[in-house]
PDB file of C-alpha atoms in Angstrom:
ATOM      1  CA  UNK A   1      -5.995  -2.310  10.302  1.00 73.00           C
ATOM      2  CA  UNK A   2      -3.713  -3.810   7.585  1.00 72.00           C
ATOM      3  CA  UNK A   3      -1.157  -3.534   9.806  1.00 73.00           C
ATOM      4  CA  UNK A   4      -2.653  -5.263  12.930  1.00 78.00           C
ATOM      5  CA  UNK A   5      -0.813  -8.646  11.567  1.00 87.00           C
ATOM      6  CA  UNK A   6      -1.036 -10.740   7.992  1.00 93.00           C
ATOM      7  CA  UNK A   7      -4.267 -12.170   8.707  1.00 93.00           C
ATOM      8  CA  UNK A   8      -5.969  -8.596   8.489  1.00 93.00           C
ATOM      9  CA  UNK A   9      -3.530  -7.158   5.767  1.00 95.00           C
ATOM     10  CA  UNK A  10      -4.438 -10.075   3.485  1.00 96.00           C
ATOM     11  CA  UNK A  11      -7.936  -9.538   4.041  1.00 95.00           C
ATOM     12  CA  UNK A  12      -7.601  -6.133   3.503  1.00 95.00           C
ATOM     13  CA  UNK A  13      -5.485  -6.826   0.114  1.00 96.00           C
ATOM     14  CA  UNK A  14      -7.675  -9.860  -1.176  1.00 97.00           C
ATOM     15  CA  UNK A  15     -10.370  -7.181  -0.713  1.00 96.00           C
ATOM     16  CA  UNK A  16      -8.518  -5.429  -3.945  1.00 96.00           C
ATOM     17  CA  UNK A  17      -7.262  -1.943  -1.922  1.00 95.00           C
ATOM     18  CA  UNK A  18      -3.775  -2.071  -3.463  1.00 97.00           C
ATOM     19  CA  UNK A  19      -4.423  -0.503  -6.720  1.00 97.00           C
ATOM     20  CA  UNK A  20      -6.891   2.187  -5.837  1.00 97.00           C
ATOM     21  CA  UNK A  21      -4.548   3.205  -2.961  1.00 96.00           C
ATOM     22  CA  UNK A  22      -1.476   3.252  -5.776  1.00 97.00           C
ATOM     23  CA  UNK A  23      -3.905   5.389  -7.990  1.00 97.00           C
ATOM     24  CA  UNK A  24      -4.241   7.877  -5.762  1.00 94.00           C
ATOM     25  CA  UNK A  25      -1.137   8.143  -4.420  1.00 94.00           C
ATOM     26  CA  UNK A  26      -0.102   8.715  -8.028  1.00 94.00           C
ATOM     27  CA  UNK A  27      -2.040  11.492  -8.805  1.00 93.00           C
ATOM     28  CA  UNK A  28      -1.552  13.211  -5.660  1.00 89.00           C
ATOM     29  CA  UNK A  29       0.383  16.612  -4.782  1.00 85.00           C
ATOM     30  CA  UNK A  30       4.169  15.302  -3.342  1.00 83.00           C
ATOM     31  CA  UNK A  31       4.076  16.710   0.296  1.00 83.00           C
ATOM     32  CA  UNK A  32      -0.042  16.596   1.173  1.00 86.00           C
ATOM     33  CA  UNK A  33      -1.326  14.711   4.438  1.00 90.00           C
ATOM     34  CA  UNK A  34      -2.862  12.337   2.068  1.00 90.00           C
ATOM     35  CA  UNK A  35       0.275  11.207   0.681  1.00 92.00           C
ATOM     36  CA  UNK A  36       2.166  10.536   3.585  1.00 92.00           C
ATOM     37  CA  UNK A  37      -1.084   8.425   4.698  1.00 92.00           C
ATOM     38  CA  UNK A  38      -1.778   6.658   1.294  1.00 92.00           C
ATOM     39  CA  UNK A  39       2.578   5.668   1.234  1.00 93.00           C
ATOM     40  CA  UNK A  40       1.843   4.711   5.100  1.00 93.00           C
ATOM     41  CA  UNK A  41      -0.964   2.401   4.183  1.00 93.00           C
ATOM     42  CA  UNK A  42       0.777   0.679   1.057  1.00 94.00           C
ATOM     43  CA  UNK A  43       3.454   0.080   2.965  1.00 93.00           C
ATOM     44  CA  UNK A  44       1.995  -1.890   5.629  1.00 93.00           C
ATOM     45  CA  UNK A  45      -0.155  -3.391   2.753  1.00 95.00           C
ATOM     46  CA  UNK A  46       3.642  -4.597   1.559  1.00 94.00           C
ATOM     47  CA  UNK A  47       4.992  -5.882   5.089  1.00 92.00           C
ATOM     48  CA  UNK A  48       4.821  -8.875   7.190  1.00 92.00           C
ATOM     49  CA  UNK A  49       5.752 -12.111   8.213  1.00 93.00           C
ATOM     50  CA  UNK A  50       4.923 -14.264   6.476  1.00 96.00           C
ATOM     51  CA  UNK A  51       5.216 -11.802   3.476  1.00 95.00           C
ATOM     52  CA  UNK A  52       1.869 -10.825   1.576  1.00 96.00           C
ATOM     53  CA  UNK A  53       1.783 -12.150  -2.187  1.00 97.00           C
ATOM     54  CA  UNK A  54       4.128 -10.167  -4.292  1.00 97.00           C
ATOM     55  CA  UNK A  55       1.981 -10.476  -7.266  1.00 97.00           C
ATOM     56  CA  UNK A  56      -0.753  -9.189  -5.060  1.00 97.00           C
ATOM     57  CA  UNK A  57       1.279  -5.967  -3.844  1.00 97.00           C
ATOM     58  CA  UNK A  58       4.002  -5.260  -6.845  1.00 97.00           C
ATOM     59  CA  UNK A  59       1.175  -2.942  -7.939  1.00 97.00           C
ATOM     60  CA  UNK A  60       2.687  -0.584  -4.938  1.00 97.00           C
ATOM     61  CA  UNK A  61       6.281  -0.371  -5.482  1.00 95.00           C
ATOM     62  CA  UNK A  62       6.144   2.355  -8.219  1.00 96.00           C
ATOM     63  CA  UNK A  63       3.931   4.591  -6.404  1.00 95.00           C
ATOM     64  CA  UNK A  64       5.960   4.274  -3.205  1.00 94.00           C
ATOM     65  CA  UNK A  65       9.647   4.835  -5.358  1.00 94.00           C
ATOM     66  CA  UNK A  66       8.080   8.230  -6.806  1.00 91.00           C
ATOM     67  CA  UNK A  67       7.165   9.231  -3.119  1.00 89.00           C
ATOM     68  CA  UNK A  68      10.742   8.503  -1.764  1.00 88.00           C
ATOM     69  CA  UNK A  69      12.250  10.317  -4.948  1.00 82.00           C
TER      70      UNK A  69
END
């Protein structure tokens, strides 16, 4: 859904999924189905025209930097 367009994916942020999302991500096994889903999600959480708040989303960027590294 977030990724349907920024009216959805700042719904779906306002509704506070970033940092639950990052949580999880973090203390997930590197390779799982859920991680490739969870780094999916955040990213289209982070995407967009117009962009989505960075204060809103900077939550993310660690958790998806320790799934590209």
């Amino acid at each position: 859904m977030a990724g349907d367009g920024p009216r959805i994916r700042d719904l779906v942020i306002n509704a506070g999924t970033v940092e639950p999302v990052a949580d999880l991500l973090d203390r997930t096994n590197p390779g799982s189905t859920f991680v490739r889903n969870a780094s999916w999600t955040l990213s289209n959480l982070c995407r967009g025209r117009p962009s989505p708040d960075f204060n809103k989303v900077s939550r993310a960027i660690p958790s998806l930097a320790k799934v590209l590294i």
